[in-house]
Amino acid sequence: MKVRLLEERIRKDGKILPGDILKIDSFLNHQIDVKLLDSIGEEFHEQFKNCGANKILTIESSGIAIATSASRYFNFIPVVFAKKTVAANMAKGAYEAKEHSYTRNIEYTVQVSREYLGENDKVLILDDFLANGEAMHALIDICDQAGAKVVGCGSVVCKTYQPGEKRIKDMGYDVKVLARVSSMSDDGSIEFE
Amino acid sequence: MKVRLLEERIRKDGKILPGDILKIDSFLNHQIDVKLLDSIGEEFHEQFKNCGANKILTIESSGIAIATSASRYFNFIPVVFAKKTVAANMAKGAYEAKEHSYTRNIEYTVQVSREYLGENDKVLILDDFLANGEAMHALIDICDQAGAKVVGCGSVVCKTYQPGEKRIKDMGYDVKVLARVSSMSDDGSIEFE
């Protein structure tokens, strides 16, 4: 894309909030720069082009734009986005996993309908942030329940000093991250690995 | 796209649930057919190409894929997606409106940060469903608060026997709908206008 462009954008437009929160609302998580989005999709394809995925799995809301952009580079394989609710209100019998959000200090139920994930699926999981790995872990759990094979796990941003990346790698998965944040400080400076 | 293709897909894969609910989860609202998505984006451009929009506004979650797809046909104008929360947890001072969801019988707070919408913006609002017009109305309300001009309102599906379309048109807005559902019955049959 090059990844350097994404890092520059995060450095320029990312906002550090109390509680070690990095907000990239101005170009990805609230307002979306669609050209940048497509270069993210293209880069995920570059990194995972041999993974053999026939489906991309992500989680609402911010993962949706990323996953649909990436799909175009993977010959338009279907995207499934997991739904995230505080209280379950979906079809009975959906695959379910729990996700604890540290940012919001709340536990979500993550759900995917049985119709859209099954044992013939090879799944590329894509998401915006990898910090503690809670969302990624919930999505892997759901693939396990479905008997689907996870062939790759990609994240746009990773805070490498938090346990998520190691946690998912230690489970044996192929994890790729585009922008690797190694430190953030309250004065607004962000360092990358 | 042609619109006929979308109608055929809705007829083939849409599911009618009790309470007059049309689910299009298999190709747009849970699993996404990205080729179909892009033809939807292209069709919105066809219908609104002279509207002069410099920004597309939508609402999470299902509107995000639609809006980012459409943006590509509008020369990559930025997409802003409103956030929907049961309890407010965003930056103070965000634009806010209420939306009553009839499907879930719950009231949401819809929010957009002041940074991403202002009086110089000409906004094309895009969403997946237009039924009672609650979501569309909330997005228009937010544009009004921002002093932004709404230059068009597009919806992928509209249930024409519900008041939403008329409500928004009566407010003076240019409303375009791709698939116009005129009736649905419990045996699964769907009619279009």
Short mmCIF file of C-alpha atoms in Angstrom, two decimals:
data_model
loop_
_atom_site.label_atom_id
_atom_site.label_comp_id
_atom_site.label_asym_id
_atom_site.label_seq_id
_atom_site.Cartn_x
_atom_site.Cartn_y
_atom_site.Cartn_z
CA MET A 1 0.00 0.00 0.00
CA LYS A 2 2.77 0.74 1.36
CA VAL A 3 2.28 0.16 5.04
CA ARG A 4 4.36 3.28 5.61
CA LEU A 5 1.48 5.37 4.23
CA LEU A 6 -0.88 3.94 6.80
CA GLU A 7 1.62 4.60 9.58
CA GLU A 8 2.02 8.19 8.45
CA ARG A 9 -1.73 8.64 8.42
CA ILE A 10 -2.06 7.20 11.93
CA ARG A 11 0.73 9.48 13.15
CA LYS A 12 -0.88 12.51 11.51
CA ASP A 13 -4.56 11.91 12.21
CA GLY A 14 -4.74 9.34 15.01
CA LYS A 15 -5.78 10.61 18.42
CA ILE A 16 -4.57 9.23 21.70
CA LEU A 17 -7.19 9.27 24.42
CA PRO A 18 -6.81 8.54 28.13
CA GLY A 19 -6.77 4.81 28.83
CA ASP A 20 -4.31 4.04 26.04
CA ILE A 21 -6.99 4.38 23.38
CA LEU A 22 -5.95 5.11 19.80
CA LYS A 23 -8.77 6.64 17.78
CA ILE A 24 -8.59 6.57 14.01
CA ASP A 25 -12.06 8.01 13.56
CA SER A 26 -11.11 10.54 10.90
CA PHE A 27 -10.18 8.00 8.23
CA LEU A 28 -11.38 4.52 9.23
CA ASN A 29 -13.71 4.16 12.21
CA HIS A 30 -16.25 6.94 11.80
CA GLN A 31 -15.27 8.87 8.71
CA ILE A 32 -13.76 6.59 6.04
CA ASP A 33 -11.16 7.53 3.45
CA VAL A 34 -12.17 5.00 0.80
CA LYS A 35 -8.92 5.28 -1.19
CA LEU A 36 -6.94 4.43 1.92
CA LEU A 37 -9.48 1.70 2.67
CA ASP A 38 -8.85 0.12 -0.73
CA SER A 39 -5.11 0.24 -0.27
CA ILE A 40 -5.66 -1.60 3.03
CA GLY A 41 -7.75 -4.20 1.20
CA GLU A 42 -5.08 -4.56 -1.46
CA GLU A 43 -2.36 -4.96 1.15
CA PHE A 44 -4.28 -7.70 2.95
CA HIS A 45 -4.50 -9.49 -0.38
CA GLU A 46 -0.77 -9.06 -0.87
CA GLN A 47 -0.13 -10.62 2.52
CA PHE A 48 -2.68 -13.41 2.33
CA LYS A 49 -2.92 -14.12 -1.39
CA ASN A 50 -1.89 -17.75 -0.98
CA CYS A 51 -4.06 -18.51 2.04
CA GLY A 52 -6.78 -20.21 0.00
CA ALA A 53 -9.67 -18.42 1.72
CA ASN A 54 -13.14 -18.78 0.25
CA LYS A 55 -14.72 -16.41 2.76
CA ILE A 56 -13.78 -13.35 4.81
CA LEU A 57 -15.11 -13.07 8.35
CA THR A 58 -15.15 -9.81 10.28
CA ILE A 59 -17.13 -8.13 13.04
CA GLU A 60 -19.40 -5.12 13.00
CA SER A 61 -19.09 -2.24 12.64
CA SER A 62 -15.62 -1.10 11.70
CA GLY A 63 -14.53 -4.38 10.16
CA ILE A 64 -17.21 -4.29 7.48
CA ALA A 65 -15.65 -1.69 5.20
CA ILE A 66 -12.24 -3.35 5.52
CA ALA A 67 -13.56 -6.81 4.69
CA THR A 68 -15.68 -5.74 1.71
CA SER A 69 -12.76 -3.77 0.31
CA ALA A 70 -10.44 -6.77 0.67
CA SER A 71 -12.97 -9.12 -0.94
CA ARG A 72 -12.54 -7.34 -4.29
CA TYR A 73 -8.88 -8.34 -4.35
CA PHE A 74 -9.76 -11.93 -3.45
CA ASN A 75 -11.99 -12.38 -6.50
CA PHE A 76 -15.11 -11.23 -4.63
CA ILE A 77 -15.31 -14.02 -2.07
CA PRO A 78 -18.27 -13.49 0.28
CA VAL A 79 -17.91 -11.43 3.43
CA VAL A 80 -19.65 -12.43 6.65
CA PHE A 81 -19.78 -9.96 9.47
CA ALA A 82 -20.43 -11.21 12.98
CA LYS A 83 -23.07 -9.30 14.89
CA LYS A 84 -22.31 -7.90 18.28
CA THR A 85 -25.06 -7.40 20.79
CA VAL A 86 -25.21 -6.71 24.46
CA ALA A 87 -28.25 -8.97 24.65
CA ALA A 88 -28.76 -11.78 22.16
CA ASN A 89 -31.56 -11.14 19.67
CA MET A 90 -30.70 -13.23 16.65
CA ALA A 91 -31.91 -16.49 15.21
CA LYS A 92 -31.77 -19.28 17.72
CA GLY A 93 -28.93 -21.67 17.31
CA ALA A 94 -26.48 -19.14 15.90
CA TYR A 95 -22.81 -19.67 16.68
CA GLU A 96 -21.98 -17.51 19.69
CA ALA A 97 -18.90 -16.35 21.52
CA LYS A 98 -18.18 -13.79 24.20
CA GLU A 99 -16.00 -10.75 23.71
CA HIS A 100 -14.90 -8.48 26.49
CA SER A 101 -14.32 -4.95 25.26
CA TYR A 102 -11.63 -3.28 27.35
CA THR A 103 -12.31 0.08 25.69
CA ARG A 104 -15.92 0.09 26.79
CA ASN A 105 -15.63 -2.33 29.72
CA ILE A 106 -18.59 -4.34 28.54
CA GLU A 107 -19.13 -7.93 27.46
CA TYR A 108 -20.62 -8.56 24.05
CA THR A 109 -22.18 -11.62 22.56
CA VAL A 110 -20.75 -12.16 19.08
CA GLN A 111 -22.96 -14.15 16.72
CA VAL A 112 -22.88 -15.67 13.27
CA SER A 113 -25.81 -17.53 11.71
CA ARG A 114 -25.17 -21.20 11.04
CA GLU A 115 -26.19 -20.70 7.43
CA TYR A 116 -23.14 -18.60 6.59
CA LEU A 117 -20.27 -20.61 8.03
CA GLY A 118 -19.66 -24.32 7.78
CA GLU A 119 -17.09 -27.09 7.63
CA ASN A 120 -16.23 -26.46 3.99
CA ASP A 121 -15.16 -22.89 4.66
CA LYS A 122 -11.61 -21.62 4.69
CA VAL A 123 -11.82 -18.34 6.50
CA LEU A 124 -9.67 -15.23 6.46
CA ILE A 125 -10.48 -13.16 9.55
CA LEU A 126 -9.95 -9.41 9.17
CA ASP A 127 -10.47 -6.65 11.71
CA ASP A 128 -9.39 -3.10 12.45
CA PHE A 129 -7.63 -3.41 15.81
CA LEU A 130 -5.73 -6.15 17.57
CA ALA A 131 -4.99 -5.24 21.18
CA ASN A 132 -6.01 -7.89 23.69
CA GLY A 133 -7.23 -10.16 20.93
CA GLU A 134 -10.73 -10.52 22.34
CA ALA A 135 -12.62 -9.92 19.10
CA MET A 136 -10.21 -12.07 17.04
CA HIS A 137 -10.48 -14.83 19.62
CA ALA A 138 -14.29 -14.72 19.51
CA LEU A 139 -14.23 -15.00 15.71
CA ILE A 140 -11.84 -17.97 15.83
CA ASP A 141 -14.06 -19.62 18.44
CA ILE A 142 -17.04 -19.22 16.09
CA CYS A 143 -15.10 -20.76 13.19
CA ASP A 144 -14.20 -23.69 15.45
CA GLN A 145 -17.85 -24.20 16.33
CA ALA A 146 -18.72 -24.18 12.63
CA GLY A 147 -15.96 -26.65 11.78
CA ALA A 148 -14.52 -23.99 9.45
CA LYS A 149 -10.76 -23.68 8.99
CA VAL A 150 -9.15 -20.34 9.84
CA VAL A 151 -6.48 -19.76 7.19
CA GLY A 152 -5.35 -16.29 8.27
CA CYS A 153 -5.92 -13.48 10.76
CA GLY A 154 -5.27 -9.90 9.65
CA SER A 155 -5.50 -6.65 11.54
CA VAL A 156 -5.04 -3.09 10.28
CA VAL A 157 -3.50 -1.89 13.54
CA CYS A 158 -1.92 -3.80 16.39
CA LYS A 159 -0.68 -2.50 19.70
CA THR A 160 2.29 -4.83 19.98
CA TYR A 161 2.78 -4.18 23.69
CA GLN A 162 -0.61 -5.73 24.40
CA PRO A 163 -1.08 -9.50 24.47
CA GLY A 164 -3.44 -10.02 21.49
CA GLU A 165 -0.98 -10.77 18.70
CA LYS A 166 1.05 -13.25 20.73
CA ARG A 167 -2.11 -14.86 22.06
CA ILE A 168 -3.44 -15.57 18.58
CA LYS A 169 -0.04 -16.61 17.19
CA ASP A 170 0.44 -18.97 20.12
CA MET A 171 -2.81 -20.68 19.10
CA GLY A 172 -1.06 -21.52 15.83
CA TYR A 173 -2.63 -18.99 13.50
CA ASP A 174 -0.99 -16.96 10.76
CA VAL A 175 -1.35 -13.39 12.04
CA LYS A 176 -0.44 -10.39 9.88
CA VAL A 177 -0.64 -6.80 10.99
CA LEU A 178 -0.30 -3.74 8.78
CA ALA A 179 0.63 -1.03 11.30
CA ARG A 180 2.46 -2.15 14.44
CA VAL A 181 2.19 0.44 17.20
CA SER A 182 4.94 -0.12 19.73
CA SER A 183 4.21 2.83 22.00
CA MET A 184 1.92 5.79 22.43
CA SER A 185 2.33 8.66 24.83
CA ASP A 186 -0.04 11.27 26.19
CA ASP A 187 1.73 14.04 24.28
CA GLY A 188 0.37 12.48 21.09
CA SER A 189 3.46 10.75 19.81
CA ILE A 190 3.12 7.28 18.33
CA GLU A 191 5.96 4.89 17.60
CA PHE A 192 5.90 1.97 15.20
CA GLU A 193 8.01 -1.15 15.18
CA MET B 1 -27.39 -2.62 -12.13
CA LYS B 2 -30.26 -3.36 -13.30
CA VAL B 3 -32.64 -2.96 -10.42
CA ARG B 4 -34.41 -6.06 -11.73
CA LEU B 5 -31.39 -8.16 -10.63
CA LEU B 6 -31.73 -6.90 -7.08
CA GLU B 7 -35.44 -7.64 -7.08
CA GLU B 8 -34.81 -11.17 -8.33
CA ARG B 9 -32.25 -11.68 -5.59
CA ILE B 10 -34.64 -10.42 -2.92
CA ARG B 11 -37.37 -12.69 -4.26
CA LYS B 12 -35.02 -15.68 -4.33
CA ASP B 13 -33.04 -15.19 -1.11
CA GLY B 14 -35.05 -12.76 1.03
CA LYS B 15 -36.84 -14.22 4.03
CA ILE B 16 -40.09 -12.96 5.42
CA LEU B 17 -40.32 -13.19 9.18
CA PRO B 18 -43.33 -12.65 11.45
CA GLY B 19 -43.96 -8.97 12.07
CA ASP B 20 -43.58 -7.99 8.41
CA ILE B 21 -39.79 -8.25 8.58
CA LEU B 22 -37.84 -8.79 5.37
CA LYS B 23 -34.41 -10.29 6.01
CA ILE B 24 -31.76 -10.04 3.33
CA ASP B 25 -29.07 -11.53 5.52
CA SER B 26 -27.69 -13.90 2.92
CA PHE B 27 -26.40 -11.22 0.54
CA LEU B 28 -26.40 -7.82 2.27
CA ASN B 29 -27.02 -7.65 6.00
CA HIS B 30 -24.94 -10.45 7.47
CA GLN B 31 -23.29 -12.21 4.57
CA ILE B 32 -22.40 -9.77 1.77
CA ASP B 33 -22.23 -10.53 -1.94
CA VAL B 34 -19.64 -7.90 -2.86
CA LYS B 35 -20.37 -8.02 -6.60
CA LEU B 36 -24.01 -7.28 -5.92
CA LEU B 37 -22.90 -4.62 -3.43
CA ASP B 38 -20.87 -2.89 -6.10
CA SER B 39 -23.73 -2.95 -8.55
CA ILE B 40 -25.82 -1.28 -5.84
CA GLY B 41 -23.12 1.37 -5.40
CA GLU B 42 -22.97 1.91 -9.13
CA GLU B 43 -26.74 2.24 -9.38
CA PHE B 44 -26.81 4.85 -6.61
CA HIS B 45 -24.26 6.79 -8.60
CA GLU B 46 -26.41 6.47 -11.70
CA GLN B 47 -29.39 7.87 -9.82
CA PHE B 48 -27.57 10.62 -7.93
CA LYS B 49 -24.68 11.50 -10.23
CA ASN B 50 -25.78 15.12 -10.53
CA CYS B 51 -26.55 15.69 -6.85
CA GLY B 52 -23.24 17.43 -6.15
CA ALA B 53 -22.51 15.48 -2.95
CA ASN B 54 -19.09 15.85 -1.37
CA LYS B 55 -19.83 13.34 1.38
CA ILE B 56 -21.90 10.20 1.91
CA LEU B 57 -23.61 9.72 5.27
CA THR B 58 -24.93 6.38 6.44
CA ILE B 59 -25.58 4.52 9.67
CA GLU B 60 -23.95 1.46 11.19
CA SER B 61 -23.84 -1.39 10.57
CA SER B 62 -25.46 -2.41 7.32
CA GLY B 63 -25.15 0.97 5.64
CA ILE B 64 -21.35 0.95 5.81
CA ALA B 65 -20.68 -1.51 3.00
CA ILE B 66 -23.24 0.21 0.77
CA ALA B 67 -21.82 3.69 1.35
CA THR B 68 -18.17 2.72 0.86
CA SER B 69 -19.06 0.88 -2.33
CA ALA B 70 -20.96 3.90 -3.65
CA SER B 71 -18.12 6.27 -2.76
CA ARG B 72 -15.90 4.66 -5.42
CA TYR B 73 -18.35 5.74 -8.12
CA PHE B 74 -18.48 9.27 -6.67
CA ASN B 75 -14.77 9.81 -7.07
CA PHE B 76 -13.98 8.52 -3.57
CA ILE B 77 -15.80 11.17 -1.56
CA PRO B 78 -15.54 10.48 2.19
CA VAL B 79 -18.06 8.27 3.93
CA VAL B 80 -19.26 9.09 7.43
CA PHE B 81 -21.20 6.47 9.32
CA ALA B 82 -23.39 7.52 12.22
CA LYS B 83 -22.96 5.48 15.36
CA LYS B 84 -25.93 3.92 17.02
CA THR B 85 -25.91 3.25 20.71
CA VAL B 86 -28.48 2.37 23.29
CA ALA B 87 -26.61 4.55 25.76
CA ALA B 88 -24.47 7.46 24.61
CA ASN B 89 -20.73 6.86 24.93
CA MET B 90 -19.17 9.14 22.35
CA ALA B 91 -17.37 12.44 22.41
CA LYS B 92 -19.38 15.11 24.15
CA GLY B 93 -21.06 17.58 21.90
CA ALA B 94 -21.62 15.17 19.02
CA TYR B 95 -24.69 15.74 16.87
CA GLU B 96 -27.41 13.47 18.19
CA ALA B 97 -30.83 12.28 17.10
CA LYS B 98 -33.22 9.59 18.26
CA GLU B 99 -34.26 6.64 16.18
CA HIS B 100 -37.01 4.24 17.13
CA SER B 101 -36.41 0.77 15.70
CA TYR B 102 -39.75 -0.94 15.06
CA THR B 103 -38.00 -4.22 14.29
CA ARG B 104 -36.38 -4.35 17.68
CA ASN B 105 -38.77 -2.07 19.55
CA ILE B 106 -35.94 -0.07 21.03
CA GLU B 107 -34.87 3.55 20.88
CA TYR B 108 -31.36 4.32 19.70
CA THR B 109 -29.26 7.42 19.99
CA VAL B 110 -27.68 8.17 16.63
CA GLN B 111 -24.49 10.22 16.76
CA VAL B 112 -22.03 11.92 14.44
CA SER B 113 -18.95 13.79 15.63
CA ARG B 114 -18.96 17.51 14.89
CA GLU B 115 -15.60 17.14 13.17
CA TYR B 116 -17.00 15.16 10.27
CA LEU B 117 -20.04 17.16 9.23
CA GLY B 118 -20.35 20.91 8.76
CA GLU B 119 -22.03 23.71 6.91
CA ASN B 120 -19.92 23.28 3.79
CA ASP B 121 -21.05 19.70 3.28
CA LYS B 122 -23.46 18.51 0.63
CA VAL B 123 -24.57 15.15 1.85
CA LEU B 124 -25.92 12.10 0.10
CA ILE B 125 -27.61 9.85 2.66
CA LEU B 126 -27.61 6.13 1.84
CA ASP B 127 -29.08 3.25 3.81
CA ASP B 128 -30.27 -0.31 3.34
CA PHE B 129 -33.95 -0.13 4.34
CA LEU B 130 -36.59 2.56 4.24
CA ALA B 131 -39.72 1.48 6.09
CA ASN B 132 -40.94 3.98 8.66
CA GLY B 133 -38.15 6.36 7.81
CA GLU B 134 -36.81 6.57 11.36
CA ALA B 135 -33.14 6.10 10.52
CA MET B 136 -33.29 8.41 7.48
CA HIS B 137 -35.08 11.02 9.54
CA ALA B 138 -32.42 10.85 12.26
CA LEU B 139 -29.66 11.32 9.67
CA ILE B 140 -31.44 14.32 8.13
CA ASP B 141 -31.89 15.78 11.61
CA ILE B 142 -28.14 15.44 12.21
CA CYS B 143 -27.34 17.16 8.89
CA ASP B 144 -29.68 20.00 9.91
CA GLN B 145 -27.86 20.39 13.21
CA ALA B 146 -24.55 20.53 11.35
CA GLY B 147 -25.84 23.08 8.86
CA ALA B 148 -25.05 20.59 6.09
CA LYS B 149 -27.23 20.37 3.00
CA VAL B 150 -28.89 17.04 2.24
CA VAL B 151 -28.73 16.63 -1.54
CA GLY B 152 -30.22 13.16 -1.82
CA CYS B 153 -31.60 10.20 0.14
CA GLY B 154 -31.15 6.70 -1.27
CA SER B 155 -32.31 3.35 0.03
CA VAL B 156 -31.61 -0.12 -1.32
CA VAL B 157 -35.03 -1.46 -0.32
CA CYS B 158 -38.24 0.36 0.53
CA LYS B 159 -41.48 -1.08 1.78
CA THR B 160 -43.75 1.29 -0.11
CA TYR B 161 -46.80 0.47 2.00
CA GLN B 162 -45.07 1.91 5.07
CA PRO B 163 -44.89 5.67 5.63
CA GLY B 164 -41.12 6.28 5.39
CA GLU B 165 -40.73 7.22 1.73
CA LYS B 166 -43.66 9.64 1.73
CA ARG B 167 -42.54 11.12 5.03
CA ILE B 168 -39.08 11.96 3.69
CA LYS B 169 -40.38 13.14 0.30
CA ASP B 170 -42.92 15.37 2.04
CA MET B 171 -40.02 17.05 3.82
CA GLY B 172 -38.81 18.09 0.37
CA TYR B 173 -35.96 15.64 -0.16
CA ASP B 174 -35.01 13.78 -3.31
CA VAL B 175 -35.62 10.15 -2.36
CA LYS B 176 -34.59 7.28 -4.64
CA VAL B 177 -35.19 3.64 -3.91
CA LEU B 178 -33.72 0.70 -5.79
CA ALA B 179 -36.15 -2.12 -4.92
CA ARG B 180 -39.72 -1.11 -4.10
CA VAL B 181 -41.52 -3.83 -2.17
CA SER B 182 -45.27 -3.34 -2.47
CA SER B 183 -46.38 -6.40 -0.54
CA MET B 184 -45.08 -9.43 1.30
CA SER B 185 -47.07 -12.40 2.48
CA ASP B 186 -46.43 -15.14 5.01
CA ASP B 187 -46.16 -17.79 2.30
CA GLY B 188 -42.92 -16.09 1.22
CA SER B 189 -44.12 -14.23 -1.86
CA ILE B 190 -42.84 -10.69 -2.42
CA GLU B 191 -44.29 -8.23 -4.90
CA PHE B 192 -42.52 -5.20 -6.34
CA GLU B 193 -44.01 -2.03 -7.78
#
